[in-house]
Short mmCIF file of C-alpha atoms in Angstrom, two decimals:
data_model
loop_
_atom_site.label_atom_id
_atom_site.label_comp_id
_atom_site.label_asym_id
_atom_site.label_seq_id
_atom_site.Cartn_x
_atom_site.Cartn_y
_atom_site.Cartn_z
CA MET A 604 45.73 -29.16 -15.33
CA ALA A 605 48.79 -27.28 -16.62
CA PRO A 606 52.11 -28.40 -15.09
CA GLN A 607 54.74 -26.06 -13.71
CA ASP A 608 55.61 -23.06 -15.87
CA ILE A 609 59.14 -23.50 -17.27
CA PRO A 610 60.89 -20.37 -18.60
CA GLY A 611 61.55 -20.57 -22.36
CA TYR A 612 58.97 -23.31 -22.91
CA TYR A 613 55.29 -23.28 -23.86
CA TRP A 614 52.76 -25.84 -22.61
CA ASP A 615 50.21 -26.91 -25.22
CA LEU A 616 46.89 -27.94 -23.68
CA GLU A 617 45.73 -29.97 -26.70
CA LYS A 618 48.92 -31.95 -27.29
CA ARG A 619 49.77 -31.93 -23.56
CA ARG A 620 53.49 -31.39 -24.04
CA TYR A 621 56.10 -28.64 -23.84
CA PHE A 622 57.37 -26.78 -26.93
CA LYS A 623 60.46 -24.63 -26.90
CA VAL A 624 59.71 -21.03 -27.65
CA GLU A 625 61.14 -20.19 -31.09
CA GLN A 626 61.71 -17.03 -32.97
CA SER A 627 58.83 -16.05 -35.20
CA MET A 628 61.10 -16.39 -38.29
CA THR A 629 61.94 -20.06 -37.63
CA ALA A 630 58.65 -21.24 -36.05
CA PRO A 631 55.89 -22.73 -38.25
CA PRO A 632 53.13 -20.38 -39.33
CA ASN A 633 50.45 -19.80 -36.66
CA ALA A 634 52.51 -21.72 -34.12
CA ALA A 635 51.38 -21.14 -30.56
CA TRP A 636 54.97 -21.41 -29.26
CA SER A 637 56.38 -18.61 -31.43
CA SER A 638 57.88 -15.74 -29.44
CA GLU A 639 55.39 -13.26 -30.87
CA ALA A 640 52.36 -15.42 -29.96
CA VAL A 641 53.65 -16.08 -26.44
CA LYS A 642 54.27 -12.36 -25.83
CA LYS A 643 50.81 -11.48 -27.11
CA ARG A 644 49.15 -13.96 -24.72
CA GLU A 645 51.14 -12.59 -21.78
CA LEU A 646 49.93 -9.07 -22.54
CA GLU A 647 46.32 -10.25 -22.87
CA ASP A 648 46.50 -12.12 -19.56
CA ALA A 649 47.96 -9.09 -17.77
CA GLU A 650 45.22 -6.86 -19.23
CA SER A 651 42.51 -9.32 -18.13
CA VAL A 652 43.88 -9.40 -14.57
CA ALA A 653 44.01 -5.59 -14.44
CA GLN A 654 40.44 -5.30 -15.77
CA ASN A 655 39.09 -7.74 -13.17
CA ARG A 656 40.88 -5.80 -10.43
CA ARG A 657 39.33 -2.51 -11.64
CA LEU A 658 35.87 -4.07 -11.65
CA HIS A 659 36.34 -5.30 -8.10
CA LEU A 660 37.50 -1.88 -6.90
CA ASN A 661 34.66 -0.07 -8.67
CA LYS A 662 32.12 -2.40 -7.09
CA ASP A 663 33.34 -1.41 -3.62
CA ARG A 664 33.28 2.28 -4.54
CA ILE A 665 29.61 2.23 -5.64
CA LYS A 666 27.28 2.39 -2.63
CA ARG A 667 23.56 3.00 -2.22
CA SER A 668 22.79 6.56 -1.29
CA ARG A 669 21.88 7.06 2.35
CA VAL A 670 18.89 9.10 1.22
CA LEU A 671 17.45 6.02 -0.48
CA THR A 672 17.68 4.04 2.76
CA ASP A 673 15.16 6.46 4.25
CA PRO A 674 11.75 4.75 4.51
CA VAL A 675 10.06 7.66 2.72
CA MET A 676 12.50 8.65 -0.05
CA GLY A 677 13.64 5.10 -0.62
CA GLY A 678 10.07 3.92 -0.44
CA PHE A 679 9.08 6.00 -3.46
CA LEU A 680 11.85 4.39 -5.53
CA ASP A 681 11.09 0.90 -4.27
CA ARG A 682 7.42 1.40 -5.10
CA GLU A 683 8.33 2.39 -8.68
CA ILE A 684 10.33 -0.83 -9.22
CA GLY A 685 7.69 -2.96 -7.50
CA LYS A 686 9.59 -3.67 -4.28
CA ALA A 687 7.69 -3.68 -1.00
CA THR A 688 8.92 -1.29 1.70
CA PRO A 689 7.62 -2.18 5.19
CA ASP A 690 8.26 1.27 6.69
CA PHE A 691 6.93 3.39 3.84
CA VAL A 692 3.51 4.13 5.37
CA ALA A 693 4.86 4.46 8.91
CA GLY A 694 7.76 6.67 7.80
CA ARG A 695 5.53 8.95 5.76
CA PHE A 696 3.03 9.30 8.60
CA ALA A 697 5.75 10.08 11.15
CA ARG A 698 7.49 12.56 8.86
CA ASP A 699 4.31 14.55 8.28
CA LEU A 700 3.27 14.83 11.94
CA VAL A 701 3.47 18.51 12.84
CA ILE A 702 2.39 20.32 15.97
CA ASP A 703 -1.07 21.80 15.57
CA GLY A 704 -1.31 23.59 18.88
CA LYS A 705 -1.72 23.03 22.58
CA ALA A 706 -4.44 23.27 25.20
CA VAL A 707 -4.16 24.05 28.89
CA LEU A 708 -5.93 21.29 30.81
CA ILE A 709 -5.58 22.33 34.43
CA HIS A 710 -7.83 24.38 36.64
CA GLN A 711 -6.59 27.46 38.46
CA HIS A 712 -6.54 25.46 41.71
CA TRP A 713 -4.65 22.52 40.17
CA HIS A 714 -0.91 22.19 40.28
CA SER A 715 -0.93 19.41 37.67
CA PHE A 716 -3.30 16.70 36.46
CA HIS A 717 -2.93 13.07 37.45
CA ASP A 718 -4.67 11.17 34.62
CA MET A 719 -5.83 11.94 31.10
CA ALA A 720 -8.01 10.31 28.45
CA VAL A 721 -9.02 11.73 25.05
CA ALA A 722 -12.34 10.94 23.37
CA SER A 723 -13.58 11.85 19.91
CA SER A 724 -16.79 13.86 19.92
CA ARG A 725 -19.71 12.23 18.15
CA SER A 726 -21.87 15.33 18.02
CA LYS A 727 -19.58 18.08 16.72
CA PRO A 728 -17.14 17.65 13.80
CA GLY A 729 -13.52 18.55 14.36
CA MET A 730 -13.60 18.19 18.14
CA CYS A 731 -12.04 15.94 20.77
CA ILE A 732 -12.62 16.00 24.51
CA ALA A 733 -9.69 15.68 26.91
CA PHE A 734 -10.64 14.36 30.35
CA THR A 735 -8.25 15.05 33.20
CA SER A 736 -8.23 14.36 36.92
CA ALA A 737 -5.93 15.72 39.59
CA ALA A 738 -4.98 14.77 43.11
CA THR A 739 -8.08 16.69 44.11
CA ALA A 740 -11.48 15.09 43.75
CA ASP A 741 -12.85 16.23 40.41
CA ILE A 742 -12.74 15.45 36.70
CA ARG A 743 -12.60 18.18 34.09
CA ALA A 744 -13.44 17.92 30.42
CA THR A 745 -11.65 20.28 28.01
CA PRO A 746 -13.09 20.41 24.47
CA ILE A 747 -10.28 20.67 21.89
CA ILE A 748 -11.52 21.95 18.55
CA ARG A 749 -9.81 22.38 15.21
CA ASP A 750 -10.07 25.68 13.35
CA ALA A 751 -11.10 24.69 9.83
CA ALA A 752 -9.54 27.78 8.26
CA ARG A 753 -6.17 27.80 10.02
CA ARG A 754 -5.97 24.03 10.64
CA ARG A 755 -4.91 24.74 14.21
CA VAL A 756 -6.35 23.37 17.45
CA LYS A 757 -7.27 25.21 20.60
CA GLY A 758 -8.79 24.32 23.93
CA LEU A 759 -12.04 25.73 25.21
CA PRO A 760 -12.63 26.50 28.90
CA PRO A 761 -12.87 23.25 30.88
CA VAL A 762 -16.16 21.96 32.26
CA GLN A 763 -16.30 20.50 35.78
CA THR A 764 -18.44 17.53 36.73
CA ALA A 765 -21.70 18.04 38.56
CA ILE A 766 -20.85 15.48 41.27
CA ASP A 767 -19.33 16.88 44.43
CA TYR A 768 -16.25 14.67 44.57
CA THR A 769 -14.64 16.83 47.23
CA GLN A 770 -16.94 15.44 49.91
CA LEU A 771 -16.23 11.88 48.75
CA LEU A 772 -12.44 12.30 49.04
CA ILE A 773 -11.95 10.46 45.75
CA LYS A 774 -8.63 10.06 44.03
CA PHE A 775 -9.03 8.47 40.62
CA SER A 776 -6.30 5.99 39.81
CA ASP A 777 -7.03 5.68 36.06
CA LEU A 778 -9.19 7.12 33.28
CA LYS A 779 -10.02 5.29 30.06
CA TYR A 780 -12.35 5.91 27.14
CA CYS A 781 -14.36 3.01 25.67
CA GLU A 782 -14.86 3.95 22.03
CA HIS A 783 -17.51 1.49 20.87
CA ALA A 784 -19.72 2.11 23.94
CA ASP A 785 -18.86 5.82 24.15
CA TYR A 786 -18.13 5.63 27.89
CA LEU A 787 -15.54 7.30 30.05
CA LEU A 788 -14.43 4.90 32.78
CA ALA A 789 -12.87 6.13 36.02
CA PHE A 790 -11.71 3.97 38.92
CA ASP A 791 -11.22 5.24 42.46
CA ASP A 792 -9.72 3.50 45.45
CA GLY A 793 -12.48 4.58 47.86
CA VAL A 794 -10.51 6.59 50.37
CA ASP A 795 -13.62 7.52 52.31
CA ALA A 796 -15.38 4.16 51.98
CA PRO A 797 -14.46 0.52 52.68
CA ARG A 798 -14.86 -0.33 48.98
CA SER A 799 -13.48 0.90 45.66
CA ARG A 800 -15.76 2.06 42.88
CA LEU A 801 -15.93 2.32 39.11
CA TRP A 802 -17.60 5.39 37.62
CA LEU A 803 -19.06 5.68 34.13
CA PHE A 804 -19.70 8.89 32.16
CA ARG A 805 -21.06 9.83 28.76
CA PRO A 806 -18.61 12.18 26.95
CA ASP A 807 -21.20 13.74 24.65
CA THR A 808 -23.42 14.79 27.55
CA ILE A 809 -20.97 17.58 28.38
CA LYS A 810 -22.64 20.93 28.01
CA PRO A 811 -21.79 24.43 29.21
CA GLU A 812 -24.12 23.63 32.13
CA PRO A 813 -22.31 21.20 34.42
CA THR A 814 -25.57 19.63 35.54
CA GLU A 815 -25.73 17.78 32.22
CA TYR A 816 -22.61 15.82 33.13
CA ARG A 817 -23.80 12.62 34.82
CA GLY A 818 -21.89 9.89 36.65
CA VAL A 819 -23.07 6.39 37.55
CA ARG A 820 -21.53 4.24 40.24
CA LEU A 821 -21.41 0.67 38.92
CA GLY A 822 -20.10 -1.42 41.77
CA LYS A 823 -17.90 -1.81 44.82
CA LEU A 824 -14.91 -3.91 45.84
CA ARG A 825 -13.04 -4.77 48.97
CA ARG A 826 -10.93 -2.03 50.54
CA GLU A 827 -7.53 -3.68 49.92
CA THR A 828 -8.11 -3.79 46.15
CA SER A 829 -6.09 -0.90 44.74
CA GLY A 830 -6.80 -0.36 41.05
CA ARG A 831 -3.95 0.49 38.71
CA ILE A 832 -5.20 0.23 35.14
CA ILE A 833 -8.50 0.00 33.26
CA CYS A 834 -8.78 -1.92 29.98
CA PRO A 835 -12.08 -1.37 28.09
CA THR A 836 -13.34 -4.45 26.30
CA PRO A 837 -13.95 -4.57 22.52
CA GLN A 838 -17.36 -4.62 20.92
CA GLY A 839 -19.39 -7.79 21.32
CA CYS A 840 -18.36 -8.55 24.90
CA ASP A 841 -20.74 -8.62 27.88
CA ILE A 842 -18.01 -7.18 30.09
CA ILE A 843 -17.52 -3.42 30.24
CA CYS A 844 -13.88 -3.48 31.29
CA ILE A 845 -11.09 -5.39 33.02
CA ILE A 846 -9.33 -3.69 35.93
CA GLY A 847 -5.78 -4.56 36.90
CA THR A 848 -5.18 -4.22 40.62
CA ASP A 849 -2.50 -4.98 43.17
CA SER A 850 -4.32 -8.19 44.04
CA GLY A 851 -5.20 -9.57 40.62
CA LEU A 852 -7.84 -8.88 37.99
CA VAL A 853 -11.37 -7.56 38.37
CA LYS A 854 -14.13 -7.57 35.76
CA CYS A 855 -17.14 -5.31 35.52
CA THR A 856 -20.11 -6.80 33.70
CA SER A 857 -22.71 -4.89 31.72
CA SER A 858 -25.13 -5.31 34.64
CA GLY A 859 -22.78 -3.39 36.93
CA ASN A 860 -21.46 -6.31 38.99
CA MET A 861 -17.75 -6.27 39.84
CA GLU A 862 -15.94 -9.45 40.84
CA HIS A 863 -12.50 -11.04 40.75
CA LEU A 864 -11.72 -13.20 37.76
CA LEU A 865 -10.09 -15.79 40.04
CA GLN A 866 -9.79 -16.74 43.67
CA TYR A 867 -7.93 -14.10 45.67
CA SER A 868 -5.57 -16.43 47.58
CA TRP A 869 -5.09 -19.24 45.08
CA ASP A 870 -1.43 -20.14 45.77
CA LEU A 871 2.02 -18.55 45.73
CA ALA A 872 2.23 -18.76 41.94
CA TYR A 873 -0.96 -16.74 41.69
CA GLU A 874 0.37 -14.06 44.00
CA ASN A 875 3.64 -13.80 42.11
CA ASN A 876 2.24 -13.72 38.59
CA TYR A 877 -1.10 -11.98 39.06
CA ASN A 878 -0.38 -9.33 41.65
CA PHE A 879 0.55 -5.77 40.73
CA VAL A 880 -0.92 -5.88 37.22
CA ARG A 881 0.27 -2.92 35.16
CA ALA A 882 -0.68 -3.80 31.56
CA ILE A 883 -3.73 -5.47 29.96
CA THR A 884 -4.78 -5.94 26.33
CA ILE A 885 -7.75 -7.89 24.94
CA ARG A 886 -7.93 -9.57 21.54
CA PRO A 887 -10.48 -7.72 19.36
CA ASP A 888 -11.48 -10.90 17.50
CA GLN A 889 -11.70 -12.99 20.70
CA PRO A 890 -13.01 -10.82 23.56
CA ASN A 891 -12.66 -13.72 26.02
CA VAL A 892 -8.88 -13.90 25.51
CA MET A 893 -6.61 -11.32 27.10
CA TYR A 894 -2.95 -10.78 27.85
CA PHE A 895 -1.71 -9.12 31.00
CA GLY A 896 1.49 -8.60 32.94
CA GLY A 897 3.09 -6.49 35.60
CA ARG A 898 5.84 -6.36 38.16
CA ALA A 899 6.60 -10.11 37.91
CA GLY A 900 7.72 -9.70 34.27
CA VAL A 901 5.43 -12.48 33.03
CA ILE A 902 2.97 -12.25 30.12
CA MET A 903 -0.13 -14.28 30.95
CA THR A 904 -2.38 -15.56 28.17
CA ALA A 905 -5.77 -15.85 29.86
CA ASP A 906 -8.97 -17.33 28.47
CA MET A 907 -11.79 -16.23 30.76
CA ARG A 908 -13.74 -19.36 29.82
CA GLU A 909 -11.04 -21.59 31.35
CA ILE A 910 -9.78 -22.05 34.87
CA PRO A 911 -6.71 -19.96 35.84
CA ARG A 912 -4.50 -23.06 36.21
CA SER A 913 -4.71 -23.60 32.44
CA TRP A 914 -3.52 -20.09 31.56
CA ARG A 915 -0.18 -19.95 29.77
CA SER A 916 2.76 -17.79 30.77
CA CYS A 917 5.78 -16.29 29.07
CA GLN A 918 8.73 -15.03 31.10
CA LEU A 919 10.28 -11.68 30.11
CA PRO A 920 13.59 -10.18 31.24
CA ALA A 921 12.05 -7.21 33.11
CA ALA A 922 8.88 -5.88 34.69
CA ILE A 923 6.10 -4.98 32.23
CA THR A 924 4.58 -1.51 31.91
CA HIS A 925 2.65 -1.73 28.60
CA LEU A 926 1.24 -4.47 26.34
CA LYS A 927 -0.03 -3.83 22.80
CA GLN A 928 -1.24 -6.36 20.24
CA VAL A 929 0.48 -5.51 16.94
CA GLY A 930 -0.57 -8.61 14.95
CA ASP A 931 -2.71 -11.73 15.08
CA HIS A 932 -0.20 -13.50 17.30
CA GLN A 933 2.36 -10.76 17.94
CA LEU A 934 2.46 -8.86 21.20
CA LEU A 935 4.55 -5.79 21.95
CA ALA A 936 5.84 -5.55 25.50
CA ALA A 937 7.43 -2.47 27.06
CA GLY A 938 8.99 -2.47 30.46
CA LEU A 939 11.77 -1.40 32.77
CA ASP A 940 15.48 -1.47 31.90
CA GLY A 941 14.68 -0.23 28.38
CA MET A 942 12.73 -3.35 27.37
CA LEU A 943 10.76 -2.84 24.14
CA SER A 944 10.28 -6.03 22.12
CA ILE A 945 7.74 -7.97 20.06
CA TYR A 946 6.98 -11.58 21.01
CA ASP A 947 5.10 -14.40 19.31
CA ILE A 948 2.57 -15.47 21.90
CA ARG A 949 2.28 -18.91 20.28
CA GLN A 950 5.80 -19.66 21.42
CA SER A 951 5.05 -19.41 25.15
CA LEU A 952 7.77 -21.28 26.94
CA ASN A 953 5.60 -22.25 29.93
CA PRO A 954 2.38 -23.92 28.71
CA ARG A 955 0.90 -23.88 32.21
CA VAL A 956 1.34 -21.82 35.36
CA GLN A 957 4.37 -23.19 37.18
CA PRO A 958 4.19 -24.24 40.84
CA PRO A 959 5.91 -22.07 43.43
CA THR A 960 8.91 -24.45 43.61
CA ALA A 961 9.61 -24.13 39.88
CA GLY A 962 11.19 -20.68 40.24
CA ARG A 963 11.75 -18.28 37.38
CA GLY A 964 11.21 -19.85 33.96
CA PRO A 965 13.39 -19.43 30.87
CA VAL A 966 13.28 -15.98 29.30
CA ALA A 967 11.48 -15.87 25.96
CA LYS A 968 13.33 -14.76 22.84
CA PRO A 969 11.70 -11.82 21.04
CA LEU A 970 10.84 -11.79 17.36
CA LEU A 971 11.98 -8.17 17.15
CA GLN A 972 13.89 -6.12 19.66
CA ILE A 973 13.54 -2.35 19.32
CA SER A 974 16.71 -0.56 20.35
CA GLY A 975 16.95 3.00 21.57
CA TYR A 976 14.04 2.89 24.03
CA ARG A 977 14.94 4.51 27.33
CA ASN A 978 13.02 3.70 30.50
CA ARG A 979 15.06 2.69 33.49
CA ALA A 980 12.57 2.38 36.34
CA ARG A 981 9.26 4.18 35.65
CA TYR A 982 5.84 2.55 35.47
CA ASP A 983 3.94 5.80 34.83
CA ILE A 984 5.31 6.58 31.38
CA GLY A 985 3.38 7.11 28.15
CA LEU A 986 3.09 4.68 25.22
CA ASP A 987 0.52 4.11 22.49
CA PHE A 988 0.29 2.21 19.19
CA HIS A 989 -1.65 2.90 15.99
CA LYS A 990 -2.32 -0.33 14.13
CA ASP A 991 -3.19 1.02 10.66
CA THR A 992 0.09 2.90 10.22
CA GLY A 993 2.25 0.60 12.37
CA VAL A 994 3.61 3.56 14.36
CA LEU A 995 4.50 3.22 18.03
CA ALA A 996 4.79 6.38 20.14
CA ALA A 997 6.90 5.92 23.27
CA ALA A 998 7.98 8.38 25.93
CA HIS A 999 11.51 8.15 27.32
CA ASP A 1000 12.55 8.75 30.89
CA ASP A 1001 14.65 11.75 29.80
CA GLY A 1002 11.52 13.72 28.83
CA LYS A 1003 11.61 12.99 25.08
CA VAL A 1004 9.19 11.20 22.76
CA ALA A 1005 10.18 8.82 19.96
CA LEU A 1006 8.28 7.13 17.11
CA TYR A 1007 9.14 3.55 16.14
CA SER A 1008 8.05 1.15 13.43
CA VAL A 1009 6.77 -2.17 14.73
CA ARG A 1010 7.56 -3.82 11.38
CA SER A 1011 11.29 -3.12 11.30
CA GLY A 1012 12.03 -1.83 14.81
CA ARG A 1013 13.76 1.28 13.53
CA ARG A 1014 13.20 4.75 14.90
CA LEU A 1015 11.18 6.97 12.57
CA ALA A 1016 12.28 10.52 11.85
CA SER A 1017 9.73 13.15 12.85
CA PRO A 1018 11.14 16.69 13.24
CA ASP A 1019 8.39 18.07 15.48
CA ILE A 1020 8.14 14.95 17.63
CA ASP A 1021 11.93 14.66 17.97
CA SER A 1022 12.12 18.26 19.16
CA CYS A 1023 9.55 17.59 21.92
CA HIS A 1024 11.40 17.64 25.24
CA HIS A 1025 10.27 18.26 28.80
CA LYS A 1026 11.90 18.34 32.21
CA ARG A 1027 9.97 15.32 33.44
CA PRO A 1028 8.99 12.10 31.67
CA ILE A 1029 5.77 12.37 29.70
CA ARG A 1030 3.06 10.23 31.25
CA PHE A 1031 0.32 10.36 28.61
CA LEU A 1032 0.46 9.52 24.91
CA GLN A 1033 -2.63 8.68 22.91
CA PHE A 1034 -3.58 8.40 19.24
CA GLN A 1035 -7.10 9.75 18.70
CA THR A 1036 -8.98 10.85 15.59
CA PHE A 1037 -10.86 14.13 15.50
CA SER A 1038 -14.50 13.66 14.54
CA GLY A 1039 -14.93 13.99 10.80
CA GLU A 1040 -11.28 13.12 10.04
CA THR A 1041 -9.65 9.91 8.82
CA LEU A 1042 -6.10 9.92 10.18
CA PRO A 1043 -5.36 10.13 13.89
CA SER A 1044 -3.59 12.83 15.86
CA LEU A 1045 -1.08 12.24 18.62
CA PHE A 1046 -1.93 13.80 21.99
CA VAL A 1047 1.07 14.37 24.26
CA GLY A 1048 0.01 15.16 27.82
CA THR A 1049 2.43 16.91 30.15
CA ARG A 1050 1.76 17.92 33.73
CA ARG A 1051 -0.28 21.02 32.83
CA ARG A 1052 -1.22 20.91 29.12
CA THR A 1053 -1.51 18.69 26.10
CA TYR A 1054 0.18 19.11 22.71
CA VAL A 1055 -1.55 17.91 19.55
CA PHE A 1056 0.41 16.59 16.56
CA SER A 1057 -1.52 16.02 13.35
CA LEU A 1058 -0.80 15.25 9.72
CA GLY A 1059 0.13 18.50 7.96
CA VAL A 1060 2.89 20.47 6.27
CA TYR A 1061 5.76 22.48 7.67
CA PRO A 1062 5.75 26.28 7.31
CA ASP A 1063 8.67 26.26 4.85
CA ASP A 1064 7.15 23.55 2.62
CA GLU A 1065 5.57 24.50 -0.67
CA ALA A 1066 1.88 23.95 -1.06
#
């Protein structure tokens, strides 16, 4: 290490001693301590310091273009250099969603519809069927067809059911479409009768003649069981659906029997965790395993082959409104207070249901927290997820709709979707594929009509 720099002297690293700086005329040839050699080294050192400083400043001035951070534009470049971009497919799909048209779904006597479910027609290409129910006692089916020439959608006149629901005083609490069985499921609370009922319909039996529209009553329940949500089971299960009620879970078997999955008054822990169920999802690869949650803010992992005491729980920070399985062991949970996060269900903090004296368990930490979601205190708000593209469509309580990526958690730009705004929060969002097509369309249901967003081009884009 060089000692202190002494003015007028030169430190030689090899000989490890000072030499007095001499004039070039008196110093030996090629002497490192000559005045000319010392001055030359000082200039070289100053130039090296200045060059390093310029390199450091230039590095700070050069920044990646904001355009390349876009999942679509940047994804093209990353794909060229062999770098994987998680949001490329989701960003491209969201960017190309354009509004294809709208269909009025209410009858002249309806003020607004209460529930909606969209089914893909299996008999006619380019058609979907939107089922709606109102506070009155009927269900209407509106065929939505796509014009092959103009690539626009339009709604045909609705068809009313053949059953006289008005005399039954029915108010349907939920409508769901079971794709693999091609059933429309409707649950009513049995206002006129001491028991609730589940109704089953065939979507493709809808004809211009309403007599072709049949309904089958599958079973009955006790009067105090108020149904909130229907979850159709995947293919290969002997259960038609799981119903979430205010007093727990109810299953409907293929034979038409309806029964509670567990004892009604088990203990206080059961009443806290299993009452007021608002969200249910079933594993497609394991139809006996399901996840559900509700007002208690607890995700329950339930194996229907085991006793309820062995079911695992996971405490969340707020009440749950929606549950979607986004991966093999990843579960997306949406809820009140703007909660929208992805959790690893293998990391359940409570391996068993806690006794009533245990109190509230520790809150689970999410794998990914999606920011920007707005839902302060509404249970009846729309949300749907498309697994192939990784796009999540979520309605906000300010009347807007946003698209998110479940891989990165970022909000995806979609001009037509971002411009969608209504006075009241949107209650119905559903991805559904028109018959004969490959990619899905997004159905946005307002109080009186539905808007269809499909993959297309904008009017000012070149062909």
